[in-house]
mmCIF file of C-alpha atoms in Angstrom:
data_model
loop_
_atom_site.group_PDB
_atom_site.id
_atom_site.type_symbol
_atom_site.label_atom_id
_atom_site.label_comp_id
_atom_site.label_asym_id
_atom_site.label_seq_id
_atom_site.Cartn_x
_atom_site.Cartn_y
_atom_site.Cartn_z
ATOM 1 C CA UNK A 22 9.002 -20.636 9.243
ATOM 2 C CA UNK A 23 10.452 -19.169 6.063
ATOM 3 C CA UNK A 24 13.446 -17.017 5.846
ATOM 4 C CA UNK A 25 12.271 -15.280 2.610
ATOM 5 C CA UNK A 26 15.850 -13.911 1.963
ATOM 6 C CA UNK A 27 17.261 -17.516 1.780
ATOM 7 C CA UNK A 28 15.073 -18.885 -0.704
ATOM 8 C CA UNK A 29 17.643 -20.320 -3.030
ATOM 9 C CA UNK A 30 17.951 -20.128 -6.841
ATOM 10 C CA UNK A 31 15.905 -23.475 -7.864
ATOM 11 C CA UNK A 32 13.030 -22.002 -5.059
ATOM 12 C CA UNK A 33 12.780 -19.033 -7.013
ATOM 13 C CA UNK A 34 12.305 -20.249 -10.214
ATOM 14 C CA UNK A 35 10.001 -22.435 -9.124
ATOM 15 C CA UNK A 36 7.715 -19.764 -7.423
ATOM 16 C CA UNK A 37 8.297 -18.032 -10.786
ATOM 17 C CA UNK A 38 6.794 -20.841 -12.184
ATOM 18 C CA UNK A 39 3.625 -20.539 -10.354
ATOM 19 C CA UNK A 40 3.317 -17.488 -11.294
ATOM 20 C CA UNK A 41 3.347 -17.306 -15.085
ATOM 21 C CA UNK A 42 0.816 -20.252 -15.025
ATOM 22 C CA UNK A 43 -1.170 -17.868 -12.752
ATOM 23 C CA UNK A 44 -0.717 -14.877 -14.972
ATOM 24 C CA UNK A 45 -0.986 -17.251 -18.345
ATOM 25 C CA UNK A 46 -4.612 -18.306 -17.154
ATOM 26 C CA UNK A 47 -5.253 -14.872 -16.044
ATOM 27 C CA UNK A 48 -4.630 -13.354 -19.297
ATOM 28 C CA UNK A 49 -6.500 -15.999 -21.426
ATOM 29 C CA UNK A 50 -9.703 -15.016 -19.260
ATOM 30 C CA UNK A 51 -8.450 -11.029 -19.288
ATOM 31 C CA UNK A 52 -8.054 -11.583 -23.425
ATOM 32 C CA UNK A 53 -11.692 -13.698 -23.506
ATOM 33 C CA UNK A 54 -13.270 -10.431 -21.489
ATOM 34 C CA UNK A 55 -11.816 -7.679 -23.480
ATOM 35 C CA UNK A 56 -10.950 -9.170 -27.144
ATOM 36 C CA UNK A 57 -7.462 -7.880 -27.014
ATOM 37 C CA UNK A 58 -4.355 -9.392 -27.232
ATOM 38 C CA UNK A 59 -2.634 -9.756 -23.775
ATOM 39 C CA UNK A 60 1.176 -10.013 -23.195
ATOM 40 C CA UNK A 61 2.555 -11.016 -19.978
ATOM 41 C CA UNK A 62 5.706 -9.888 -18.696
ATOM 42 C CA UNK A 63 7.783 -12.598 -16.750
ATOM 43 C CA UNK A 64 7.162 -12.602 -13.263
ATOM 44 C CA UNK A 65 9.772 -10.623 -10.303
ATOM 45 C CA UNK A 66 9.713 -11.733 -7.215
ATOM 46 C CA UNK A 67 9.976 -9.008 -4.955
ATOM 47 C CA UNK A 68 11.535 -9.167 -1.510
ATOM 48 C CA UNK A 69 11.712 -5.525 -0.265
ATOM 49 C CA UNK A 70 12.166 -4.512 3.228
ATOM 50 C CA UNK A 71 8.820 -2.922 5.029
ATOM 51 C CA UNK A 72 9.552 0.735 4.394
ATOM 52 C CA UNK A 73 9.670 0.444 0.836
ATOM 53 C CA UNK A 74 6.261 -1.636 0.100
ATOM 54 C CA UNK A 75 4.132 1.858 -0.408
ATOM 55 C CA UNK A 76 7.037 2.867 -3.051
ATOM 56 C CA UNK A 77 6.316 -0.553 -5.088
ATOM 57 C CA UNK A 78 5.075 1.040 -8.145
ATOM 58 C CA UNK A 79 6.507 3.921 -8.710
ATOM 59 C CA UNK A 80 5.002 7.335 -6.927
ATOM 60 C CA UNK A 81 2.941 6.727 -4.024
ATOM 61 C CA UNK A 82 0.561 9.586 -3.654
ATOM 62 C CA UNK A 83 -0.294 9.087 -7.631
ATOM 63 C CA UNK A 84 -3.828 7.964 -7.731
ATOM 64 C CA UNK A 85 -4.781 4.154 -8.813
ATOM 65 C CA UNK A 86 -7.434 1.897 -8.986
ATOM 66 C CA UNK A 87 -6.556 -1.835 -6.838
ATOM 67 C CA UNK A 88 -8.947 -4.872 -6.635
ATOM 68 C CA UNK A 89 -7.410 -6.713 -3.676
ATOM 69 C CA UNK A 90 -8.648 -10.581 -2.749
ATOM 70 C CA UNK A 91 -8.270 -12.531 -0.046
ATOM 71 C CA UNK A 92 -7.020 -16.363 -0.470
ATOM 72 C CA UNK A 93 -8.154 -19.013 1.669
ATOM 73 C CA UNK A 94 -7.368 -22.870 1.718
ATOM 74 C CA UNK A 95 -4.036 -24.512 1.588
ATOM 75 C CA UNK A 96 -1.852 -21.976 0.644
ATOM 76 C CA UNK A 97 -3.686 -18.558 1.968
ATOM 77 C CA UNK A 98 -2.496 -15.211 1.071
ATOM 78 C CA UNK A 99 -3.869 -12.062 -1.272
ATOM 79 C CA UNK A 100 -3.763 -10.607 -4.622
ATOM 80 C CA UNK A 101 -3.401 -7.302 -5.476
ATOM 81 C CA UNK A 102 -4.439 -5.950 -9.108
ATOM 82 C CA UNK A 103 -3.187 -2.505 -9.757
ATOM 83 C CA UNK A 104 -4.398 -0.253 -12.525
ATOM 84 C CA UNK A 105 -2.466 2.877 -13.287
ATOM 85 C CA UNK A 106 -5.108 6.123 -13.512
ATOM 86 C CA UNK A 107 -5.195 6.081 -17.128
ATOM 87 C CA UNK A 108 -4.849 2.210 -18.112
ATOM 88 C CA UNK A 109 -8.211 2.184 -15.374
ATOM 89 C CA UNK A 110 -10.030 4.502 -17.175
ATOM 90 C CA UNK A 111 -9.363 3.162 -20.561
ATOM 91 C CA UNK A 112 -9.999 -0.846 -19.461
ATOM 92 C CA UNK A 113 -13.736 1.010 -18.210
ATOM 93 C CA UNK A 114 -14.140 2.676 -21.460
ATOM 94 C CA UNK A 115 -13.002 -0.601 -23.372
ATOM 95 C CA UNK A 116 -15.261 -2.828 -21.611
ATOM 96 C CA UNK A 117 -18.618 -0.601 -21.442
ATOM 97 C CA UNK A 118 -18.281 0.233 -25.572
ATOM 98 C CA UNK A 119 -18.115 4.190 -24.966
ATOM 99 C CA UNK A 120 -15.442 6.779 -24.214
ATOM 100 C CA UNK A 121 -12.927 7.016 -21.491
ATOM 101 C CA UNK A 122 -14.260 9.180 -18.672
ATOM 102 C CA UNK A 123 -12.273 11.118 -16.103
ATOM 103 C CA UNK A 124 -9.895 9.426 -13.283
ATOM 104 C CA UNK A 125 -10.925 8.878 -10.317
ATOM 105 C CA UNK A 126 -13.813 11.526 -10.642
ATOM 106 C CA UNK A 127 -15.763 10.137 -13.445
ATOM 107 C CA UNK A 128 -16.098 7.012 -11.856
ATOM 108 C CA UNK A 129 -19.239 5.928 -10.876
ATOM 109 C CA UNK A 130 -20.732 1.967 -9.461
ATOM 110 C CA UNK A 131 -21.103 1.011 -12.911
ATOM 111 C CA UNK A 132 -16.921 1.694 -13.517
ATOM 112 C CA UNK A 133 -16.113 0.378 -9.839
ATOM 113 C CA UNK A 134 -18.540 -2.965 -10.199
ATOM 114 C CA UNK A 135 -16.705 -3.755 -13.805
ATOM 115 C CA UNK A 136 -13.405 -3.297 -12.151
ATOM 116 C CA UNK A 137 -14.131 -5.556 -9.225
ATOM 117 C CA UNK A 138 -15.718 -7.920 -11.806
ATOM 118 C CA UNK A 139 -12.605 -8.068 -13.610
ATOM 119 C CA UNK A 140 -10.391 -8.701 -10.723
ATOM 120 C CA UNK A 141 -13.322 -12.021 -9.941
ATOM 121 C CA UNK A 142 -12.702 -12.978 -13.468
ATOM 122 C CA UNK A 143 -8.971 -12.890 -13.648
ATOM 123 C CA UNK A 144 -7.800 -14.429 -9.780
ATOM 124 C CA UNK A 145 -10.165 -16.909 -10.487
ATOM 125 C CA UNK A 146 -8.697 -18.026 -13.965
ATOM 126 C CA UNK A 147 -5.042 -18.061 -11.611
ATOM 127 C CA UNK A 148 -6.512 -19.413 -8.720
ATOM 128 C CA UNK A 149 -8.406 -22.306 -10.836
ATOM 129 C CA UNK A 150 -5.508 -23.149 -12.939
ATOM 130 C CA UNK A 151 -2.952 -23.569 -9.793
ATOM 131 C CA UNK A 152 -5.098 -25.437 -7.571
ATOM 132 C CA UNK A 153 -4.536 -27.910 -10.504
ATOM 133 C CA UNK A 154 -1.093 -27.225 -10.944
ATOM 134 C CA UNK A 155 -0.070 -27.304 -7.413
ATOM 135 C CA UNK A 156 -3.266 -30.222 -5.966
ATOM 136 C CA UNK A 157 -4.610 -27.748 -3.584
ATOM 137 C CA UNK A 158 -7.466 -26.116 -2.782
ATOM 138 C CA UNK A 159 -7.480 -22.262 -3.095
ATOM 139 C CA UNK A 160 -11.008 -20.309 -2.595
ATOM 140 C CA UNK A 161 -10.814 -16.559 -3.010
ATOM 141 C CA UNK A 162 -12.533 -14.131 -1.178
ATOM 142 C CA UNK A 163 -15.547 -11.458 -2.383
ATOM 143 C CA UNK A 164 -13.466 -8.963 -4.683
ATOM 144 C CA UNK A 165 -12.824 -5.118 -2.770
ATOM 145 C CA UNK A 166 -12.204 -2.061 -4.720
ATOM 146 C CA UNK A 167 -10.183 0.855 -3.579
ATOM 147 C CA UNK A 168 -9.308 3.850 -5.917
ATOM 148 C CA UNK A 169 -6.730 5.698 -3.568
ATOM 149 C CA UNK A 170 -2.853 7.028 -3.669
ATOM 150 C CA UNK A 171 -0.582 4.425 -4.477
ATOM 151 C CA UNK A 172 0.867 4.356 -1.247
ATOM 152 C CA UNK A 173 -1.976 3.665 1.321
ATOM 153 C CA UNK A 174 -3.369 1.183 -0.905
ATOM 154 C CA UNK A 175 0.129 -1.221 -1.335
ATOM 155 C CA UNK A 176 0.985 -0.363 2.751
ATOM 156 C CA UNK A 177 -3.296 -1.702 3.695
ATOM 157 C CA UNK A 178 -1.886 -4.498 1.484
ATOM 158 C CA UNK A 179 0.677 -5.647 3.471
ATOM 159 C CA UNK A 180 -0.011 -3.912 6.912
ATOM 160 C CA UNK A 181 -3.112 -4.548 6.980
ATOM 161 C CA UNK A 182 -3.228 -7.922 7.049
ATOM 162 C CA UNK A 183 -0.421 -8.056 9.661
ATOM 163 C CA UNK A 184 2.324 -8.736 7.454
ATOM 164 C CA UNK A 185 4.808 -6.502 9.408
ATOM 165 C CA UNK A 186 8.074 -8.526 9.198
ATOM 166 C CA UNK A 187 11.510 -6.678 8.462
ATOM 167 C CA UNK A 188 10.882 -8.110 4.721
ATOM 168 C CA UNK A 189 8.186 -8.778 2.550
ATOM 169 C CA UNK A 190 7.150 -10.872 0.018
ATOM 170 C CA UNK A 191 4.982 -10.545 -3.540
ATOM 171 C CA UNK A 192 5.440 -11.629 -6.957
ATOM 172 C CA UNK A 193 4.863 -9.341 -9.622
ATOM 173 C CA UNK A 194 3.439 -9.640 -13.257
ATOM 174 C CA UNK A 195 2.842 -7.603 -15.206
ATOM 175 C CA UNK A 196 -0.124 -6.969 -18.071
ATOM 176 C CA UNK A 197 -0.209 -5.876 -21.032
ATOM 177 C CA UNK A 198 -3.064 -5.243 -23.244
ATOM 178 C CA UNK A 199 -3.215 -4.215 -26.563
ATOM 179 C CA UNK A 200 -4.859 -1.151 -28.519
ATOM 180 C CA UNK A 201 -4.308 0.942 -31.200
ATOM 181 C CA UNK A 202 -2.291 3.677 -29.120
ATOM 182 C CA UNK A 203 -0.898 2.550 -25.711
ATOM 183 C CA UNK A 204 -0.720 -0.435 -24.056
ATOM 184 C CA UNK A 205 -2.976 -0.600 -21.459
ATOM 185 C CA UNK A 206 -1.023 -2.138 -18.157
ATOM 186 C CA UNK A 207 -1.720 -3.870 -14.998
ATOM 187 C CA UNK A 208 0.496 -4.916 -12.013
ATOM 188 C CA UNK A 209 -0.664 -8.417 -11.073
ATOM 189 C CA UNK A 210 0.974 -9.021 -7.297
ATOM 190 C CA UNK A 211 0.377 -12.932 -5.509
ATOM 191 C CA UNK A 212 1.535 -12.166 -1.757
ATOM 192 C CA UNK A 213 1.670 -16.199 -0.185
ATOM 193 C CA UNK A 214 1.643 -15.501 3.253
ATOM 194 C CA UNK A 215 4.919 -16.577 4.873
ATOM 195 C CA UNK A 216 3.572 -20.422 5.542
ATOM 196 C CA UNK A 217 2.091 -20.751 2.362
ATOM 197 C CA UNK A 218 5.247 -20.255 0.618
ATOM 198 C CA UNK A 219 6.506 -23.474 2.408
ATOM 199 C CA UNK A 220 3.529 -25.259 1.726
ATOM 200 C CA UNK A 221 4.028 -23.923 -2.243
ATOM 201 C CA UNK A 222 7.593 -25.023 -2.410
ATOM 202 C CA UNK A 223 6.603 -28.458 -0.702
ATOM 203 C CA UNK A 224 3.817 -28.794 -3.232
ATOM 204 C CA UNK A 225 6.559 -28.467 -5.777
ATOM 205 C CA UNK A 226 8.921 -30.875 -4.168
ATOM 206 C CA UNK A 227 11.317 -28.259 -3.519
ATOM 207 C CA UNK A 228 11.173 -28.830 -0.153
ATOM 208 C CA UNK B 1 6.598 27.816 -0.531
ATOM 209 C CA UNK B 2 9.869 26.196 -0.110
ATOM 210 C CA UNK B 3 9.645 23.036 -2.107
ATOM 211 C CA UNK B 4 8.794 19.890 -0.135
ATOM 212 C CA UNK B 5 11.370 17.976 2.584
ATOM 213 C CA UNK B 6 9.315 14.040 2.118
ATOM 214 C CA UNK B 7 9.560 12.065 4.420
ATOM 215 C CA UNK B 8 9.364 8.210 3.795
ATOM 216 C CA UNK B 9 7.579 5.632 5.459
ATOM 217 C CA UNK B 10 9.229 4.876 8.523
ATOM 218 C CA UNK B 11 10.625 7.505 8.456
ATOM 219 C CA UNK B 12 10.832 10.781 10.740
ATOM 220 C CA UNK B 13 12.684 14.929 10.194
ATOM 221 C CA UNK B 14 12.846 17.724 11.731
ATOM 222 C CA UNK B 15 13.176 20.818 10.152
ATOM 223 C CA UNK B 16 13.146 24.770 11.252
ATOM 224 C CA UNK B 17 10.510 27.132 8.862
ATOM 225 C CA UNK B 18 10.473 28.289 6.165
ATOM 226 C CA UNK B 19 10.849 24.537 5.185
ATOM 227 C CA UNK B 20 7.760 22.299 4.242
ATOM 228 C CA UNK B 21 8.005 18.708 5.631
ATOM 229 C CA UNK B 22 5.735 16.519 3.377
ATOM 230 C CA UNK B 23 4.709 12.609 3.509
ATOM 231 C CA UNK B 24 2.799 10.696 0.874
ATOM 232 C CA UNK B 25 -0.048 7.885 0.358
ATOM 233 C CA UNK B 26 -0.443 7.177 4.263
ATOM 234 C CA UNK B 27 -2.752 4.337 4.299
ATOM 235 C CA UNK B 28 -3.444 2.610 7.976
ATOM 236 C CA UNK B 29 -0.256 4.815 8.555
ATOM 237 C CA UNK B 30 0.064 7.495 11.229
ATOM 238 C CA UNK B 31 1.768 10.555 10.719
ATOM 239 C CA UNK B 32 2.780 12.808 13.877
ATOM 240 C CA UNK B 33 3.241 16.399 13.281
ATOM 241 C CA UNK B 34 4.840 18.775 16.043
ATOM 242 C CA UNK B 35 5.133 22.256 16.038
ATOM 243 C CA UNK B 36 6.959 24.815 18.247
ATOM 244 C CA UNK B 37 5.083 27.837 16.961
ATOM 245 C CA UNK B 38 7.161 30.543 18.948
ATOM 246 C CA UNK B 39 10.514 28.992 17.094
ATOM 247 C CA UNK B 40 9.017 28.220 13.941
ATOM 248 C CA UNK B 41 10.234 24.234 14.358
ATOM 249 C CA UNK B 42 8.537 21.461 13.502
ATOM 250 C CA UNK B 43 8.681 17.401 13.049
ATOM 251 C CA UNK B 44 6.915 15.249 11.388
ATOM 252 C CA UNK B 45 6.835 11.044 11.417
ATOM 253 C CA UNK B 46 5.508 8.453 9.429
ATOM 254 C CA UNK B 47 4.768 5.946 11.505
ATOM 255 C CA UNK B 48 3.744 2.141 10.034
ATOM 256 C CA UNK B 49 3.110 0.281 13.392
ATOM 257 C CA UNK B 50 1.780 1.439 16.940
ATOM 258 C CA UNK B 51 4.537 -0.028 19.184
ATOM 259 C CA UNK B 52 7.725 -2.525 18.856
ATOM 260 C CA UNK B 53 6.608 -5.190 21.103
ATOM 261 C CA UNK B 54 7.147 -7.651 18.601
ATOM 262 C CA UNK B 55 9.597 -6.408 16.823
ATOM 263 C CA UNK B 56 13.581 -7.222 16.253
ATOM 264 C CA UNK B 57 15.908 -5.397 17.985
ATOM 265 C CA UNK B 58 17.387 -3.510 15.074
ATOM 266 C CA UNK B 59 14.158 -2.385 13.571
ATOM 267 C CA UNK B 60 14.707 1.503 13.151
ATOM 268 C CA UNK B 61 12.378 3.703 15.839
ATOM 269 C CA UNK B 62 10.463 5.754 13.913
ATOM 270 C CA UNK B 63 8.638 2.730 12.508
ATOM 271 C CA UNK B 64 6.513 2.827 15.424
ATOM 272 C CA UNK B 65 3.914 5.372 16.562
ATOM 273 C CA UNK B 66 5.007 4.977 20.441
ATOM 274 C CA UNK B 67 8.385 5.376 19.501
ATOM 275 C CA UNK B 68 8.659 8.432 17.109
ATOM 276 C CA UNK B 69 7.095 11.125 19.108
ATOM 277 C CA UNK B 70 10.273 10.647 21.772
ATOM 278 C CA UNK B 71 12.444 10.820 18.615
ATOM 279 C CA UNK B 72 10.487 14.022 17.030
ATOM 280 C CA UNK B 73 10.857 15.490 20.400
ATOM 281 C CA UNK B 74 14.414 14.854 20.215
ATOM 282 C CA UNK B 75 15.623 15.988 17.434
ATOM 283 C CA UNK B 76 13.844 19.261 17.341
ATOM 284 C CA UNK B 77 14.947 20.074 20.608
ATOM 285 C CA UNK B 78 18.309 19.726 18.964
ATOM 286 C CA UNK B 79 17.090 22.683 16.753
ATOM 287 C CA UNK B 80 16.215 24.855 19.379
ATOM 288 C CA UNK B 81 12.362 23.744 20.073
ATOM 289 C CA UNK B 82 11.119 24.196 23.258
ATOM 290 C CA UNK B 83 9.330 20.716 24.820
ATOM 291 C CA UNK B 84 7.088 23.146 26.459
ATOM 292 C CA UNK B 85 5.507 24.879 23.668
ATOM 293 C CA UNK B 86 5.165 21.878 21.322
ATOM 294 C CA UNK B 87 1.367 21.129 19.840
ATOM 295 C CA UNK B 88 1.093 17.717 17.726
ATOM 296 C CA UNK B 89 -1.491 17.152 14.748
ATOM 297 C CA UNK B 90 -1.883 13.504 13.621
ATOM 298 C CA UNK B 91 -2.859 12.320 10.041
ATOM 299 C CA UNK B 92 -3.799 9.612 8.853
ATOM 300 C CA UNK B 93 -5.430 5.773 10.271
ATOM 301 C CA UNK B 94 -7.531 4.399 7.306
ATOM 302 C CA UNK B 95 -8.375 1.299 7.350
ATOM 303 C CA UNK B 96 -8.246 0.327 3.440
ATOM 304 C CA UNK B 97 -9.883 -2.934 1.967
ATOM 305 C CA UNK B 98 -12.070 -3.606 5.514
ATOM 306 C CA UNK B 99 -14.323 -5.831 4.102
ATOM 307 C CA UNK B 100 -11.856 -8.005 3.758
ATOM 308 C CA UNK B 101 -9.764 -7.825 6.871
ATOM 309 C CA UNK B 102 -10.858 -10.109 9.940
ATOM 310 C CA UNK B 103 -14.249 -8.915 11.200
ATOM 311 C CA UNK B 104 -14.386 -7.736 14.709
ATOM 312 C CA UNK B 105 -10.845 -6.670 15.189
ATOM 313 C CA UNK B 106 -9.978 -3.321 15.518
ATOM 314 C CA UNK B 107 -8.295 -1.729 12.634
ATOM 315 C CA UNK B 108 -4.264 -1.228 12.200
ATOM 316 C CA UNK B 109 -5.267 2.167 11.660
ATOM 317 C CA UNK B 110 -7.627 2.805 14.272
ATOM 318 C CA UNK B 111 -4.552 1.151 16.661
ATOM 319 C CA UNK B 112 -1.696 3.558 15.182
ATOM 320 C CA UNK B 113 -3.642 6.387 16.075
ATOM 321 C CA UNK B 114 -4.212 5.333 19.355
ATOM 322 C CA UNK B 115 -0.296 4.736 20.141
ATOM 323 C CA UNK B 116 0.222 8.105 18.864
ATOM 324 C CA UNK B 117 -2.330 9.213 21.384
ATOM 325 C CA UNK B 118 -0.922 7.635 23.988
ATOM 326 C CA UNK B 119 2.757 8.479 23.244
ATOM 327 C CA UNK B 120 1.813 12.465 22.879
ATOM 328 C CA UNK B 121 0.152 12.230 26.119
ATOM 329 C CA UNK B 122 3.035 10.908 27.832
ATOM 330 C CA UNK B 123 5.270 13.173 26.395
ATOM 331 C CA UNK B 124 2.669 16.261 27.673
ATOM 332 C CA UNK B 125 1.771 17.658 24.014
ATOM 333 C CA UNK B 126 -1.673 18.402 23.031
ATOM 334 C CA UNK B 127 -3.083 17.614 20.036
ATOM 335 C CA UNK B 128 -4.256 20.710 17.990
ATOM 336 C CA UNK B 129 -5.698 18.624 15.151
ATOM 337 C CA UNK B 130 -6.402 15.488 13.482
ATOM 338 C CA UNK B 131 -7.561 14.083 10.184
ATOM 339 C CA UNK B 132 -7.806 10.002 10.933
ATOM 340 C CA UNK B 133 -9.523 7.257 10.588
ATOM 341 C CA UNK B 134 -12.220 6.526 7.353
ATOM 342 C CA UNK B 135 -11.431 3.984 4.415
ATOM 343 C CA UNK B 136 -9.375 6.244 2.048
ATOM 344 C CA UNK B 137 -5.371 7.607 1.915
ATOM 345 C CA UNK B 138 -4.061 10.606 2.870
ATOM 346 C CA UNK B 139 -1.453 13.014 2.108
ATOM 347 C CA UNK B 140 0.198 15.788 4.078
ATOM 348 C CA UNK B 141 2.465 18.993 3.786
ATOM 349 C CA UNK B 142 3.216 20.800 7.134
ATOM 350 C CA UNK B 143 4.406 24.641 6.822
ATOM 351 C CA UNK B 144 7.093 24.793 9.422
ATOM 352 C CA UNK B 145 6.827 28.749 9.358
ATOM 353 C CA UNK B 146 3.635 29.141 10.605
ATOM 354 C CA UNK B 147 2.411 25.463 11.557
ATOM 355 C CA UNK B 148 -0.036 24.778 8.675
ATOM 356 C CA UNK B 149 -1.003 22.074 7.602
ATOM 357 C CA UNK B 150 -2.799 20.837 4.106
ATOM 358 C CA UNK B 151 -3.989 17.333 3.621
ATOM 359 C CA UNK B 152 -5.077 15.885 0.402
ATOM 360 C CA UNK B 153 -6.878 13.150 -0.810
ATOM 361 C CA UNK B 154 -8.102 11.311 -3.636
ATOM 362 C CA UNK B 155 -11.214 12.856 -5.603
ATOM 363 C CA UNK B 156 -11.382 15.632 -2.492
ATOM 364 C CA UNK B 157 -10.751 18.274 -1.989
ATOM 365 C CA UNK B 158 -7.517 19.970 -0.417
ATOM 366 C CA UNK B 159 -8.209 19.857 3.862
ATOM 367 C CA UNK B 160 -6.586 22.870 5.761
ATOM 368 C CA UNK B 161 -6.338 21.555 9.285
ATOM 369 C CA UNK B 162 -4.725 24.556 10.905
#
C-alpha cells in the first residue's frame, strides 16, 4: 500500500507526467468539439487531508455542474470534470449555436446530455491516449451528471466511493478555453485509487 | 440575523442564540443539529463518516456521526444546556453520482444517517426533524435563538424545517 505523503520528487513528476498527456489528449478532442483554442494549465497534484476535499475549488455551497466517471481495468479510479456556473452555461450555449441560458435553472436534458457527452468525449481522449502511454487497459464507466453545491459533489467524490483515508489523492488540471470575453474554465481531477498509483508508478518504472 | 458561525466538514460548535451556526455543500454528509429551546443553545456537526471502526487513532471525533452527538452534547452542556431538554434535527445523506457507485450496497449517506440515529437514541434525544436522503446537496443555517432551521438547495427552493 501507498503512503501518498511519501511519494518522492521523481514520483511526482512522473504522475505529473501522466497527467498533461491526459489533459493534452483531452484538450485536442475538447478543441475538435468546440473550435476553440484550449490551454492547459500544468497539472497539481493534490494531497489534502479528508476535511478539506469539499473546499477543493474554492466555495463549497456555490453551485457547479460535475461529470464524474468511473475507471476500470489496471489502474481503476475516477475523474471528476468540474464546470464553474457560468463557464457551464456558456460551454452549453457554445456548443448548441444559441445564447447562454440561466444556471442551474435553465438547464434542461438537452444542456445536461451535452455536458455528459462532453465529459465521454474528453476522459476518453485521456483514457485512450494513456492506456498507450502507460500499456494498460483503462475502460471508463457510463458518464453521470450532477449540477449541485460544490461541496457535496467533491465529498460523493471521494466519500462515496470509500476513499476515507486521513489523506487524499487527485491531480488537478486545469482548462482553458478561449472566447472573445472570458475564458471559459474547467477543473479536470484523475483520482487513481490508492493501488493504482503503485501500479502507475510501476508502469513508469518508478517503482 | 447574526451573521453565520460555519462550521467545516468534520467539524462540530456550539454556540448560545442569538448566533446562527451554518454548514455548507453536505453531500453523503450528515449534519446533527441540537437544540435546548428553554436556554436558547444549540450544536451543530458535520459529520463525514458513520462510526470510527476503521479509523486511526488520532482521527478527530467529530468526523464521525456516532461520535459527534456525545461531543455536541458535551460542549453545550458546557454552555449551560440541559441534556434533558435537548431535540436533534439531522440534514443531509445524499447519495450523489449513484449510478455509478456499486449496485446493491447501501449508500454512505443512507449509513451516516443511520449512525446519527442510532447515536441520538442512545444519548435519549428525539429527533424533531429531518431533511435526508435523495441524490442532491444540502445546505443548512440553524437559529440558535429560537431553534430554526433553513435548508437550501440547488435550483429549490429555501426548506424551513422548524
Amino acid at each position: 500500500m501507498i503512503d501518498i505523503r511519501a511519494l518522492d520528487a521523481l514520483e511526482l513528476d512522473g504522475l505529473r507526467e501522466v497527467a498533461n498527456i491526459g489533459a493534452a489528449h483531452a484538450a485536442t478532442a475538447l478543441s475538435e468539439m468546440t473550435g476553440r483554442r484550449i490551454s492547459v494549465t500544468i497539472p497539481v497534484i493534490r494531497i489534502i487531508r479528508l476535511e478539506d476535499v469539499p473546499y477543493m475549488t474554492g466555495d463549497a455551497d456555490a453551485a457547479i455542474a460535475a461529470v464524474l466517471m468511473r475507471v476500470h481495468g489496471d489502474a481503476p479510479g475516477r475523474t471528476v470534470q468540474i464546470f464553474p456556473a457560468e463557464s457551464a452555461a456558456r460551454l452549453a450555449a457554445m456548443l448548441l449555436g444559441r445564447e447562454a441560458v440561466e444556471f442551474p435553472d435553465g438547464f434542461g436534458e438537452l444542456e445536461r446530455s451535452l455536458l455528459n457527452e462532453v465529459g465521454n468525449i474528453v476522459v476518453g481522449a485521456c483514457l485512450n491516449a494513456l492506456s498507450e502511454f502507460l500499456g494498460m487497459a483503462l475502460v471508463m464507466s457510463v458518464p453521470s451528471l450532477a449540477i449541485d453545491k460544490a461541496g457535496a459533489i467533491l465529498s460523493a467524490a471521494y466519500l462515496g466511493f470509500d476513499d476515507t483515508g486521513e489523506y487524499v489523492f487527485c491531480i488537478d488540471t486545469q482548462l482553458y478555453i478561449a472566447e472573445r470575453s472570458e475564458p471559459l474554465r474547467a477543473h479536470f481531477l484523475l483520482i487513481p485509487e490508492t493501488d493504482a498509483l503503485g501500479a502507475i508508478l510501476r508502469a513508469m518504472h518508478l517503482r | 440575523m447574526s451573521p453565520p458561525i460555519f462550521v467545516r466538514t468534520g467539524d462540530a460548535r456550539a454556540a448560545a442564540g442569538p448566533a446562527v451556526l451554518a454548514t455548507l455543500g453536505l453531500g453523503p454528509c450528515v449534519a446533527i443539529l441540537l437544540h435546548d429551546p428553554v436556554a436558547g443553545i444549540g450544536g451543530l456537526a458535520h459529520a463525514m463518516l458513520p462510526d470510527p471502526a476503521a479509523a486511526p487513532a488520532g482521527a478527530p471525533a467529530a468526523r464521525f456521526a456516532a461520535r459527534a452527538v456525545p461531543l455536541l452534547v458535551h460542549e453545550m452542556t458546557a454552555l449551560g444546556a440541559e441534556p434533558g431538554r435537548l431535540v436533534a434535527a439531522l440534514v443531509g445523506g445524499a447519495a450523489l453520482f449513484e449510478p455509478l457507485v456499486c449496485a446493491g450496497q447501501r449508500t454512505l449517506g443512507a449509513r451516516n444517517v443511520q449512525a446519527a440515529r442510532a447515536a441520538l437514541a442512545e444519548a435519549g434525544i428525539p429527533i424533531r426533524a429531518e431533511a435526508v436522503g435523495g441524490d442532491f446537496g444540502r445546505s443548512v443555517y440553524f437559529q440558535l435563538s429560537d431553534g430554526r432551521i433553513r435548508v437550501t438547495a440547488v435550483g429549490q427552493p429555501d426548506v424551513l424545517l422548524v
